[in-house]
mmCIF file of C-alpha atoms and ligand atoms in Angstrom:
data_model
loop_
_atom_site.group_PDB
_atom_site.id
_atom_site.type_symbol
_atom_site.label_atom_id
_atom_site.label_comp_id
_atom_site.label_asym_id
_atom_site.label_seq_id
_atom_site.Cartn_x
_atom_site.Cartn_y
_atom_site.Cartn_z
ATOM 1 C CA UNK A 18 -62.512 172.338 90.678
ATOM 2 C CA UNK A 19 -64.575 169.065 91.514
ATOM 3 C CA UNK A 20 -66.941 169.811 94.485
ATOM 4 C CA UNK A 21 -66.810 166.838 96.295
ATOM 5 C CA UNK A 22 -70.370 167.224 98.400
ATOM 6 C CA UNK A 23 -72.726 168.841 95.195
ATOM 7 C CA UNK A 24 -73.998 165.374 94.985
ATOM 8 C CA UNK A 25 -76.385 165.744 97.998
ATOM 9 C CA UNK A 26 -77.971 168.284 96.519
ATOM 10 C CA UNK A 27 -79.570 166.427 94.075
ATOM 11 C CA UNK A 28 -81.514 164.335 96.164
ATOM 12 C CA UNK A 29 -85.240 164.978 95.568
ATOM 13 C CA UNK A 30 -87.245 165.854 98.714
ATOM 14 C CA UNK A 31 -89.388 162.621 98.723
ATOM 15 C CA UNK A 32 -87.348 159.884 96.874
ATOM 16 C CA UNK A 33 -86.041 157.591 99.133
ATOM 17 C CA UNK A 34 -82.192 157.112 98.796
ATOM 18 C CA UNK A 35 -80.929 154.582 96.779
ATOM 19 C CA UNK A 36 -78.315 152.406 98.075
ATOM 20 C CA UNK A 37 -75.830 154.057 95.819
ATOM 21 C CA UNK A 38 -76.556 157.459 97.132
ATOM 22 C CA UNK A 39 -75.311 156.146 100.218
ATOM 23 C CA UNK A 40 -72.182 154.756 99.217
ATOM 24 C CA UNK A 41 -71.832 158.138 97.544
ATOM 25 C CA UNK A 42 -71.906 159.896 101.032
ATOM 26 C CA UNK A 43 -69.969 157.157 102.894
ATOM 27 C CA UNK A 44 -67.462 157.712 100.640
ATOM 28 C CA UNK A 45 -63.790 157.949 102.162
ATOM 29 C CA UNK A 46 -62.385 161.400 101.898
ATOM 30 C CA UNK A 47 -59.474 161.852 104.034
ATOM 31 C CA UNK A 48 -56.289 160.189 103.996
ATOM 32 C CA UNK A 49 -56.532 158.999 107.600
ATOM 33 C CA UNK A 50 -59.260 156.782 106.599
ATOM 34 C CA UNK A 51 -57.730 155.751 103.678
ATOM 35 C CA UNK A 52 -54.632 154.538 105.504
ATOM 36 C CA UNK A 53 -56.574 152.871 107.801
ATOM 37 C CA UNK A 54 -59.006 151.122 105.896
ATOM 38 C CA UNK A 55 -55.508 149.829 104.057
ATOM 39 C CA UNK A 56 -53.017 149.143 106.645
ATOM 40 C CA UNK A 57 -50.689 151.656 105.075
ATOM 41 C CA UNK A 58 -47.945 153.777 106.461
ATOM 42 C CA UNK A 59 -49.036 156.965 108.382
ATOM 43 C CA UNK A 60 -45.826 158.384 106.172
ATOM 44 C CA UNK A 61 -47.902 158.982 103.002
ATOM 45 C CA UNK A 62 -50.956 161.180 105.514
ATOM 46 C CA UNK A 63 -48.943 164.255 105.703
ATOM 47 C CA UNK A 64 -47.941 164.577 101.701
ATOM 48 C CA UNK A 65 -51.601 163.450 100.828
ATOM 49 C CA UNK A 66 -53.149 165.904 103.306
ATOM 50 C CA UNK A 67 -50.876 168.416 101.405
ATOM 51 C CA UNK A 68 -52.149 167.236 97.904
ATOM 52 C CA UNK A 69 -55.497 167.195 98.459
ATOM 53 C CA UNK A 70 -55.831 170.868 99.447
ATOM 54 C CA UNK A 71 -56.867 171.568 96.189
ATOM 55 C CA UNK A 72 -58.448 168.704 94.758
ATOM 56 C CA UNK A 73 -60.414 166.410 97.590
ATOM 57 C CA UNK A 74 -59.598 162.901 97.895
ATOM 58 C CA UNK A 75 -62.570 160.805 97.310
ATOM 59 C CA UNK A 76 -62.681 157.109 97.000
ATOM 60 C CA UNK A 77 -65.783 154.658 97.691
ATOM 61 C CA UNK A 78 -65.388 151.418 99.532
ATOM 62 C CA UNK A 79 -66.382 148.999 97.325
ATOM 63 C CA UNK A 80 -63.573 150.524 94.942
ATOM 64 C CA UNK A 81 -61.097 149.802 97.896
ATOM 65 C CA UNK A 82 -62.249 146.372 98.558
ATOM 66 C CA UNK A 83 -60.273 145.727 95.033
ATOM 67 C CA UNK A 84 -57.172 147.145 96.439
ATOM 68 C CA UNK A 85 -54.543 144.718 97.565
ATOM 69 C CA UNK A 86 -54.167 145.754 101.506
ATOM 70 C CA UNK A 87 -51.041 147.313 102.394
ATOM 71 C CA UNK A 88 -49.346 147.568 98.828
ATOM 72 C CA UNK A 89 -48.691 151.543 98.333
ATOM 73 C CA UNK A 90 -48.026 150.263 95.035
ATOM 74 C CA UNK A 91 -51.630 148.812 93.846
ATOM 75 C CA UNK A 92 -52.599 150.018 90.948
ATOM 76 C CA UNK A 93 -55.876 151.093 92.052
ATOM 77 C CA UNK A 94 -54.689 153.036 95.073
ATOM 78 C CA UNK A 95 -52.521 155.322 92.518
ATOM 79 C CA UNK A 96 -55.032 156.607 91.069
ATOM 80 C CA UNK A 97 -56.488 158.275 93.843
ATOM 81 C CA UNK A 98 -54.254 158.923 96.472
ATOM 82 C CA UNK A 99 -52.920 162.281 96.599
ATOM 83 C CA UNK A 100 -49.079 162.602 96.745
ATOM 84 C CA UNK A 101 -46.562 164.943 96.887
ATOM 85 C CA UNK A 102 -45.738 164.481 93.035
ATOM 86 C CA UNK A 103 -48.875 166.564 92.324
ATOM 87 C CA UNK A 104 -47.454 169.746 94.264
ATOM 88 C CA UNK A 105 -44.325 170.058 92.193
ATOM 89 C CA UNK A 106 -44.674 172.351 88.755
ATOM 90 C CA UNK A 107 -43.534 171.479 85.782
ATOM 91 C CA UNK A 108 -43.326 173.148 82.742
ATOM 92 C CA UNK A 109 -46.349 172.519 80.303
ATOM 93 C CA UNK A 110 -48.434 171.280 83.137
ATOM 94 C CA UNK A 111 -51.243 173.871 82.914
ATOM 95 C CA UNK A 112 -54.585 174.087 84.601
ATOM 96 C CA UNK A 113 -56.756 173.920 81.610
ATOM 97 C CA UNK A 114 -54.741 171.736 79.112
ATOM 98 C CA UNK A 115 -57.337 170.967 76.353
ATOM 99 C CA UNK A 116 -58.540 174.310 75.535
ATOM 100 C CA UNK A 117 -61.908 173.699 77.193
ATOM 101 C CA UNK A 118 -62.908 177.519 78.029
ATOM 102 C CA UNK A 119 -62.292 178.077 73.560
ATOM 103 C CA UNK A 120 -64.906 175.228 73.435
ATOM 104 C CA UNK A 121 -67.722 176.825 75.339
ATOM 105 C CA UNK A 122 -70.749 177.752 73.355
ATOM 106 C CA UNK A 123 -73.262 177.919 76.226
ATOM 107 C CA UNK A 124 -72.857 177.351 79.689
ATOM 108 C CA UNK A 125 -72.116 173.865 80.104
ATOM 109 C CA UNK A 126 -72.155 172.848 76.615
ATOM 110 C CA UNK A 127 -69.427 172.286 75.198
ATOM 111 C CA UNK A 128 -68.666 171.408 70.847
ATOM 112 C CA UNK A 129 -64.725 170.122 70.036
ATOM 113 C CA UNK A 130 -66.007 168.149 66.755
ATOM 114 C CA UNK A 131 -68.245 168.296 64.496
ATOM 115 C CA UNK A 132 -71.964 166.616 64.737
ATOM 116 C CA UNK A 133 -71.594 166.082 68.674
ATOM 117 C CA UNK A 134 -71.468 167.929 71.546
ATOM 118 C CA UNK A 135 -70.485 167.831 75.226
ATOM 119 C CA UNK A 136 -73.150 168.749 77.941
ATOM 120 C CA UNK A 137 -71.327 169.216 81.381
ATOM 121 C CA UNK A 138 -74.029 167.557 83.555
ATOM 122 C CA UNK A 139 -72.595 167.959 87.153
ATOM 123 C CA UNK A 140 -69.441 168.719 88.781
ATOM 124 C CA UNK A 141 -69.853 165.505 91.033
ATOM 125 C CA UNK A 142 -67.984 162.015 90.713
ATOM 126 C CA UNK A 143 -68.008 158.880 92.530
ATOM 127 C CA UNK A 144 -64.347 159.085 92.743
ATOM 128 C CA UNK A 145 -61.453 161.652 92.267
ATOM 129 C CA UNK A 146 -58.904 160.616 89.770
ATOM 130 C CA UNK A 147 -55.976 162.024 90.710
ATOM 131 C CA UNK A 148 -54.854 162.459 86.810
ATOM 132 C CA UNK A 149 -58.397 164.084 85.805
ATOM 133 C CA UNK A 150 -57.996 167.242 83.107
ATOM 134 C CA UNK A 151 -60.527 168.456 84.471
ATOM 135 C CA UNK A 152 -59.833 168.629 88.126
ATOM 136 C CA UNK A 153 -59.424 172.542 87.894
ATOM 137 C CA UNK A 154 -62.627 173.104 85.453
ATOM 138 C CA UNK A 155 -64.764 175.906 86.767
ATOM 139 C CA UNK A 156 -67.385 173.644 87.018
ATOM 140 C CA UNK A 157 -69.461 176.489 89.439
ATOM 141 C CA UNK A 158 -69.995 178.511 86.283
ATOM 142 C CA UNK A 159 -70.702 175.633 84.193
ATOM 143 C CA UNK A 160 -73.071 173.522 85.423
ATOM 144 C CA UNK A 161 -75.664 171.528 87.087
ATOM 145 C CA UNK A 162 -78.830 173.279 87.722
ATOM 146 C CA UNK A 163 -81.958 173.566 85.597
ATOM 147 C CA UNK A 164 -81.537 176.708 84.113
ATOM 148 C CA UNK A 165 -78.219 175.997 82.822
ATOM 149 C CA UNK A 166 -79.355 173.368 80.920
ATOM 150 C CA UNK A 167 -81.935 175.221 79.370
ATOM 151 C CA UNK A 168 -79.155 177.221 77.636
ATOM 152 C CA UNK A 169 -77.517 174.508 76.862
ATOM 153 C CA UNK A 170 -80.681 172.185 75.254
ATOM 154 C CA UNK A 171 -81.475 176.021 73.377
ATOM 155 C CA UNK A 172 -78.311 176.276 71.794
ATOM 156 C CA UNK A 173 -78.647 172.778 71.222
ATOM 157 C CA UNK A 174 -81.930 172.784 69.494
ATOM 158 C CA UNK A 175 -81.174 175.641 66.875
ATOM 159 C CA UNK A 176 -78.051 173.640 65.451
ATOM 160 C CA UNK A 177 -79.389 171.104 62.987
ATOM 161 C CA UNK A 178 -75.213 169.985 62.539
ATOM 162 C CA UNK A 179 -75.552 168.318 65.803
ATOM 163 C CA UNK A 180 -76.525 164.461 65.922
ATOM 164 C CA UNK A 181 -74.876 163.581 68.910
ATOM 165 C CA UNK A 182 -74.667 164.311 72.504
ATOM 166 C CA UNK A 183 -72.516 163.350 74.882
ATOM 167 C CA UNK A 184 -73.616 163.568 78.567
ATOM 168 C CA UNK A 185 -70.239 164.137 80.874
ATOM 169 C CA UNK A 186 -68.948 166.189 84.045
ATOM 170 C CA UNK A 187 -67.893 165.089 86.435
ATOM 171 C CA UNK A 188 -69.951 162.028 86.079
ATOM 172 C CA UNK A 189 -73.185 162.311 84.858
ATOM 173 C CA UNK A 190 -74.657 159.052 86.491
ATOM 174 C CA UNK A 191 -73.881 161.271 90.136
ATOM 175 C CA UNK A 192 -77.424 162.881 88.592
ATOM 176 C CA UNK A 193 -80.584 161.287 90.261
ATOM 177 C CA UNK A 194 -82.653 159.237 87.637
ATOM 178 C CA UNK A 195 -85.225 161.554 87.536
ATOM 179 C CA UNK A 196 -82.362 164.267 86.559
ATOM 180 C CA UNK A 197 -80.761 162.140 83.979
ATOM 181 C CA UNK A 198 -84.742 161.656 82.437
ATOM 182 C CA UNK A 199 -85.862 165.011 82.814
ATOM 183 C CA UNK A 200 -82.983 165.972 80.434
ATOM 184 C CA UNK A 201 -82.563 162.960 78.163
ATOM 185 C CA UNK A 202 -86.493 163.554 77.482
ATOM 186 C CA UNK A 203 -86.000 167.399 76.515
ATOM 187 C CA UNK A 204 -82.848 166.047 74.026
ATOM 188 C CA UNK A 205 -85.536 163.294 72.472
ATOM 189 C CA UNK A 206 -87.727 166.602 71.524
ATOM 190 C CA UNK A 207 -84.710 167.648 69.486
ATOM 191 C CA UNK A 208 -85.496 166.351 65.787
ATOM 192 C CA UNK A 209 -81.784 166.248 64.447
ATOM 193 C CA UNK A 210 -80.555 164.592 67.581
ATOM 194 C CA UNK A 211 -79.909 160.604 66.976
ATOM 195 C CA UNK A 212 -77.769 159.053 69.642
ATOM 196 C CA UNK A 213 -76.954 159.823 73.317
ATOM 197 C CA UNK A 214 -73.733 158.808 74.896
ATOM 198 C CA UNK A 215 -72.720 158.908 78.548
ATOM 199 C CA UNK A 216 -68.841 158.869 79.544
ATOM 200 C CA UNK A 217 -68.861 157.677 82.929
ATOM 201 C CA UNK A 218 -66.895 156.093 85.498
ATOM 202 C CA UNK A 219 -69.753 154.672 88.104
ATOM 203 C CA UNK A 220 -70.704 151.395 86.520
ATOM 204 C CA UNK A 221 -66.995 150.879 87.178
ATOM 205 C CA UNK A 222 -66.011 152.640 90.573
ATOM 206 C CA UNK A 223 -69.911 152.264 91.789
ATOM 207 C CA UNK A 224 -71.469 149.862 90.306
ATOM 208 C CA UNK A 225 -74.694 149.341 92.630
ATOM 209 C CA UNK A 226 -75.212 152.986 90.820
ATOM 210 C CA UNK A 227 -76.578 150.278 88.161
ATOM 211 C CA UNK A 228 -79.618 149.512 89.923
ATOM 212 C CA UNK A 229 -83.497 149.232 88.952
ATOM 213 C CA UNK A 230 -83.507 153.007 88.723
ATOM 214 C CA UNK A 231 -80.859 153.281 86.813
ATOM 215 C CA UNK A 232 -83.089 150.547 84.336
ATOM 216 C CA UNK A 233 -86.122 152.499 84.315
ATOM 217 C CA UNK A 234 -84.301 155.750 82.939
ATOM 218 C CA UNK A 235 -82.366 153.229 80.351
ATOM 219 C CA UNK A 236 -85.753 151.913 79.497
ATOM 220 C CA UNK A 237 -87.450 155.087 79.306
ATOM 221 C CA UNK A 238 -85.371 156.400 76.131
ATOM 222 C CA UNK A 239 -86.198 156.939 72.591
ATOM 223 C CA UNK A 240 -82.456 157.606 71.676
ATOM 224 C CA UNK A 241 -80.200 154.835 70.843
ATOM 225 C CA UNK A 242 -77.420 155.278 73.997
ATOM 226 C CA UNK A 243 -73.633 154.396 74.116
ATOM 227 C CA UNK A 244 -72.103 154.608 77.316
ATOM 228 C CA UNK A 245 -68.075 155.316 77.608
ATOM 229 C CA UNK A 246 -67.108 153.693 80.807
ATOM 230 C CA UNK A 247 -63.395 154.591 81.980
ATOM 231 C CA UNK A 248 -61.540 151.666 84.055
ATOM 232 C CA UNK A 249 -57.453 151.916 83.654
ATOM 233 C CA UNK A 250 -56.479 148.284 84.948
ATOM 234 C CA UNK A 251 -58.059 144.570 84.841
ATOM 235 C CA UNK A 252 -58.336 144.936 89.048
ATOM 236 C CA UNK A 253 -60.893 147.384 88.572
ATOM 237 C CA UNK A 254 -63.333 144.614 86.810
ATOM 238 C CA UNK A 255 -64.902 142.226 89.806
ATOM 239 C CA UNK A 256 -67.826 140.663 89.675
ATOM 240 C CA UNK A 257 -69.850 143.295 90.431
ATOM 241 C CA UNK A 258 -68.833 145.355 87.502
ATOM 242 C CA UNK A 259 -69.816 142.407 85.755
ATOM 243 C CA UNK A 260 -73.037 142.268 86.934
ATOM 244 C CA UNK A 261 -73.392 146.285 86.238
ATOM 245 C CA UNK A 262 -71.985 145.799 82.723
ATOM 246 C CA UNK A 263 -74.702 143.147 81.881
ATOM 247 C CA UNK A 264 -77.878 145.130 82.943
ATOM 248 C CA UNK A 265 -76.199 147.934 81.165
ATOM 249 C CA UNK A 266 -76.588 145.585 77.987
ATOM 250 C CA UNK A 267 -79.149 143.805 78.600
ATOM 251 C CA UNK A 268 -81.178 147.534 78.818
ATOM 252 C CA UNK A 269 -79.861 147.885 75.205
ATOM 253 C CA UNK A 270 -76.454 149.819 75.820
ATOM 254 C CA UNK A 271 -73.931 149.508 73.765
ATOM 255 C CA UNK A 272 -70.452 149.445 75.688
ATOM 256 C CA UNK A 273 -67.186 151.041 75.171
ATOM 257 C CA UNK A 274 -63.595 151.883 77.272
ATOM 258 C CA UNK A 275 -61.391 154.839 77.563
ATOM 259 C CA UNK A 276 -58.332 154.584 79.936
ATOM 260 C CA UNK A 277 -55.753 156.855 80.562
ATOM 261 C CA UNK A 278 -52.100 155.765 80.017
ATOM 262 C CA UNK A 279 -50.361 156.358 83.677
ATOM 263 C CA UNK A 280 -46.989 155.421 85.061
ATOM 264 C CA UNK A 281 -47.308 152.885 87.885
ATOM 265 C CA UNK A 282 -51.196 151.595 87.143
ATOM 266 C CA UNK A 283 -50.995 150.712 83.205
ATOM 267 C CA UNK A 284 -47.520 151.196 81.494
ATOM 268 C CA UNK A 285 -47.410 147.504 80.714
ATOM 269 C CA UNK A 286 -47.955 144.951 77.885
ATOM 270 C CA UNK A 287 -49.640 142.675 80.053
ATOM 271 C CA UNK A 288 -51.723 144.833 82.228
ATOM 272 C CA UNK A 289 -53.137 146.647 79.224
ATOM 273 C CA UNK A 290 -53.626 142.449 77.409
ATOM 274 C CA UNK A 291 -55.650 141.514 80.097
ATOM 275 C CA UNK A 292 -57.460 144.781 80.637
ATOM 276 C CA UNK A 293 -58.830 144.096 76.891
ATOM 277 C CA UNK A 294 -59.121 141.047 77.601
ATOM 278 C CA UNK A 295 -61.270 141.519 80.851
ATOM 279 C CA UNK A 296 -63.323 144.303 79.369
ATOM 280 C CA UNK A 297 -64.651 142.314 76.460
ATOM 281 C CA UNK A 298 -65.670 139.785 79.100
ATOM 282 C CA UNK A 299 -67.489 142.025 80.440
ATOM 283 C CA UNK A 300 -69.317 143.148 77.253
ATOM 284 C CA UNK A 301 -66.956 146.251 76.740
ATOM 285 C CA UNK A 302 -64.983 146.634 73.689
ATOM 286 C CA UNK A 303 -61.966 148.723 74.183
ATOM 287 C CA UNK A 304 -62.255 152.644 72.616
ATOM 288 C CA UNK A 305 -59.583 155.336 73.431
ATOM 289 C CA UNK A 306 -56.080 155.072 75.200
ATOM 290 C CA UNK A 307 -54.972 158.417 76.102
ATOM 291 C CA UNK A 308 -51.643 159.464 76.708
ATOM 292 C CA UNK A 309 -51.850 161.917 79.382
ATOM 293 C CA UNK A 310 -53.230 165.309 79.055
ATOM 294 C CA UNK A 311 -50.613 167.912 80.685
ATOM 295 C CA UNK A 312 -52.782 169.373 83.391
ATOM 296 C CA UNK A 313 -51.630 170.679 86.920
ATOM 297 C CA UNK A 314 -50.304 167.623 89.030
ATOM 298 C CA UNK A 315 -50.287 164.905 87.170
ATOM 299 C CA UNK A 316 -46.858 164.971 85.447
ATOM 300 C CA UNK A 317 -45.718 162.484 87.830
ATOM 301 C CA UNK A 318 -48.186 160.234 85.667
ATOM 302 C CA UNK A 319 -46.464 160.759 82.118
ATOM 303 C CA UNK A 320 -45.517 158.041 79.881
ATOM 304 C CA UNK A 321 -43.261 159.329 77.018
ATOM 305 C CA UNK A 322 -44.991 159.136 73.183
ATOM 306 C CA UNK A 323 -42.392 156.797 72.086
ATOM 307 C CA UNK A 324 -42.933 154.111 75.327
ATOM 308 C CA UNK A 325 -46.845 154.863 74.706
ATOM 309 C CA UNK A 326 -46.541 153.580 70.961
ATOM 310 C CA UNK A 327 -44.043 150.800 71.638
ATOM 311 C CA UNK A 328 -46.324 149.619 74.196
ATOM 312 C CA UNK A 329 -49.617 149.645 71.700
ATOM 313 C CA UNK A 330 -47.542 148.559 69.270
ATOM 314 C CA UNK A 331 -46.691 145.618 71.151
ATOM 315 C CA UNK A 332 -50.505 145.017 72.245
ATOM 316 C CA UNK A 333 -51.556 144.999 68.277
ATOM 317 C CA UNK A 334 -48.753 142.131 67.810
ATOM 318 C CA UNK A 335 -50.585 140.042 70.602
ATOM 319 C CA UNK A 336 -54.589 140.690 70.646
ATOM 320 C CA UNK A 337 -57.446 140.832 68.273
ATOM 321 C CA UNK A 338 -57.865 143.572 66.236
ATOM 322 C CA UNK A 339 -60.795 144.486 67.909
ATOM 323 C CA UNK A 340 -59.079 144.652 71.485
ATOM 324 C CA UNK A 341 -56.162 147.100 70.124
ATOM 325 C CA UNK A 342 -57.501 150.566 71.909
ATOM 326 C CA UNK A 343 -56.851 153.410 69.703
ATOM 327 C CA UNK A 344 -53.443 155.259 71.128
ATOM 328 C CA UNK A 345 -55.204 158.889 71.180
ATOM 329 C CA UNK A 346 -54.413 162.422 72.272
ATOM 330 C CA UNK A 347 -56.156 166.081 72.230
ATOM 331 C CA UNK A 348 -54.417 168.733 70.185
ATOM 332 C CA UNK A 349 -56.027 171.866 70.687
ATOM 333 C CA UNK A 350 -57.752 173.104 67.583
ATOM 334 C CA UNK A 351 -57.274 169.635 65.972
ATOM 335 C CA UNK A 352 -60.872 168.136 64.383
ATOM 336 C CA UNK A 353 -60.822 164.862 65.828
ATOM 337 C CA UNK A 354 -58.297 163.090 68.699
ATOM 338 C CA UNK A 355 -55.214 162.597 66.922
ATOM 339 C CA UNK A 356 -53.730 158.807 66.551
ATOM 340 C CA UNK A 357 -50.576 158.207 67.298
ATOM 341 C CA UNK A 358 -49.258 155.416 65.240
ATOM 342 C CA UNK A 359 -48.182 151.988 66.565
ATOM 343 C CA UNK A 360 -44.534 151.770 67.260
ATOM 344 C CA UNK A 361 -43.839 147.663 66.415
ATOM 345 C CA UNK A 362 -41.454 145.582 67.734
ATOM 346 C CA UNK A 363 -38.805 144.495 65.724
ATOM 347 C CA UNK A 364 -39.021 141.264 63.514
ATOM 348 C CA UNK A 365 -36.228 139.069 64.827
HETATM 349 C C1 PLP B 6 -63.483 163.676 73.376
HETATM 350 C C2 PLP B 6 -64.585 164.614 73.063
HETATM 351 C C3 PLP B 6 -65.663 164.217 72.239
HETATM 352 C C4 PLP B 6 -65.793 162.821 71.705
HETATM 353 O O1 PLP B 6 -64.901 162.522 70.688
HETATM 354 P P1 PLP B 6 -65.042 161.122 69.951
HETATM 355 O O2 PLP B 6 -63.797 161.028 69.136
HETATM 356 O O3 PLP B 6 -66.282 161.161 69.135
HETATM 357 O O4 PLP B 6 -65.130 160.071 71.003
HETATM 358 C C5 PLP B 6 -66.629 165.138 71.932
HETATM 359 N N1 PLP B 6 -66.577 166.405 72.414
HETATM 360 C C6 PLP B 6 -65.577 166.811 73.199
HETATM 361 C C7 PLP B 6 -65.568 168.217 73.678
HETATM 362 C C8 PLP B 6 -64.549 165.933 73.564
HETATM 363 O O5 PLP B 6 -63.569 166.347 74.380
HETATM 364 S S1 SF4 B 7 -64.410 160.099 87.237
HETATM 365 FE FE1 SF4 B 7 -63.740 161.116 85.327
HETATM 366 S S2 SF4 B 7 -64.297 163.299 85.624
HETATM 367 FE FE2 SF4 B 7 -64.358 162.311 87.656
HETATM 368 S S3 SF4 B 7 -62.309 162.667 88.541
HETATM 369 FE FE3 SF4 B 7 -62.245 160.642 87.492
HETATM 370 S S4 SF4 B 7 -61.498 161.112 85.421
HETATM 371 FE FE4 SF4 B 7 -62.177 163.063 86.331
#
């Protein structure tokens, strides 16, 4: 499960803390605050109290500034406030729905497909989705400290297949910049090793974490770097992400989107339009959509394959090409996400 306070210990005795480190700790974590800071109904404390017994809520402010106030419907609010959904079984909701453990080959590095693989950085995010597969990873005996790594960057090192890899958690960018250089700098002593790529969440849900630090480490590569950021609705993009998305690229990254398909944020033509729409204003050009992965209390998320492919179906008949996410899901033992195939409306 996510540890919601390992973030502080990554603070380096002397740096001074960055303002983003701050918002990190003044994050709201309880869903008295949360109800406050929204004018919501006390009604929905006792079920989220409930809910987030095992997995925290965690939500920064500047995320809830984009929340409409006292709408328990905004689509920004659903995605992290725990409710009493998430407490009810159902069948095929498991706690580790993607097979991660088979995928282990050291600690905290993790190979799916072939020529990349997954380094699982930290256990700490900026925010806690409450539809994240991995909000029951282990993450204690996979990650985070020094030694760890060096497993992972030795395995790493002796398997000349590998050209790619991807830096994830939890959210890597909750690593200090000296972290994130100290092990970007051991991957650029790796001959076979050609691009980096990041799949993170903070340039979206903390975006100050895009600051002059974050610039220097950018700067400081040798690796050509892609980042995967992860917003799930066209609210999520203010001007600040804006401003986060354009240092990202003006540093040299190159930008791409994966959202998560969910009932009651995104299950609409429109919303996912404009999401595309918004993202490539923003310098992002639109990846993955994935349909839900089954884990442990988020079922009352699911949106059925054949809605999922009517609905990107419908999205290819109004955008660009090149704003048409890819409809994706994990199969276990499968060598790549599988496609599902656009379902079209019907000529009239
Ligand atoms: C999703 C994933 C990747 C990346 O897959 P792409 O199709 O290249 O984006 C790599 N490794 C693991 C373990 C993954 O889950
Ligand atoms: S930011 Fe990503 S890893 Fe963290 S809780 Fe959200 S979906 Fe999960």
């Amino acid at each position: 499960m996510i540890t919601a306070s390992s973030h502080t210990r990554q603070h380096e005795p002397n740096a001074p803390t960055a303002r983003w480190q701050t918002e990190m700790a003044e994050a709201i974590t309880t869903p008295e605050a949360l109800v406050a800071a929204l004018g919501l109904d006390q009604k929905l404390i006792a079920p989220a109290r409930a809910a987030a017994a095992s997995f925290r809520l965690r939500v920064p402010r500047s995320y809830i500034a984009r929340m409409r106030h006292g709408d328990p419907t905004d689509p920004l609010l659903r995605q992290i406030l725990p409710v009493e959904g998430e407490l009810q079984d159902a069948a095929e909701y498991v706690s580790d729905p993607l097979g991660e453990h088979a995928a282990i080959r050291a600690p905290g590095l993790l190979q799916k497909y072939r020529g990349r693989a997954l380094i699982i950085t930290t256990s700490a995010c900026a925010v806690h989705c409450r539809y994240c597969f991995r909000r029951e990873f282990p993450y204690s005996e996979q990650t985070g400290d020094a030694p760890r790594w060096s497993a992972a960057l030795a395995e790493l090192a002796a398997d000349n297949s590998l050209e790619e890899v991807i830096l994830s958690g939890g959210d890597p960018l909750s690593l200090t910049d000296s972290r994130l250089r100290s092990l970007t700098d051991a991957l650029s002593e790796i001959p076979h090793i050609r691009r980096l790529r990041v799949h993170t969440r903070q340039p979206v849900v903390l975006p100050s974490r895009v600051d002059a630090g974050l610039v220097g480490w950018l700067r400081s590569l040798r690796l050509p770097i892609v980042f995967v950021l992860h917003a799930n609705h066209p609210n999520e993009i203010d001007s600040s992400v804006r401003r986060a998305c354009e240092t990202l690229r003006a540093s040299g990254v190159t930008l791409l989107n994966q959202s998560v398909l969910l009932r009651g944020v995104n299950d609409d033509v429109e919303v996912l339009a404009e999401l595309s729409r918004r993202l490539f204003d923003v310098g992002t050009l639109p990846y993955y959509l994935h349909v839900l992965d089954r884990v442990r209390g988020a079922a009352h998320f699911a949106v059925s394959d054949l809605e999922a492919r009517a609905l990107v179906g419908e999205l290819a008949s109004r955008l660009s090409g090149y704003l048409v996410p890819r409809l994706v899901r994990e199969i276990y033992g499968a060598p790549a996400k599988v496609t599902l195939p656009p379902q079209f409306p019907a000529a009239n």
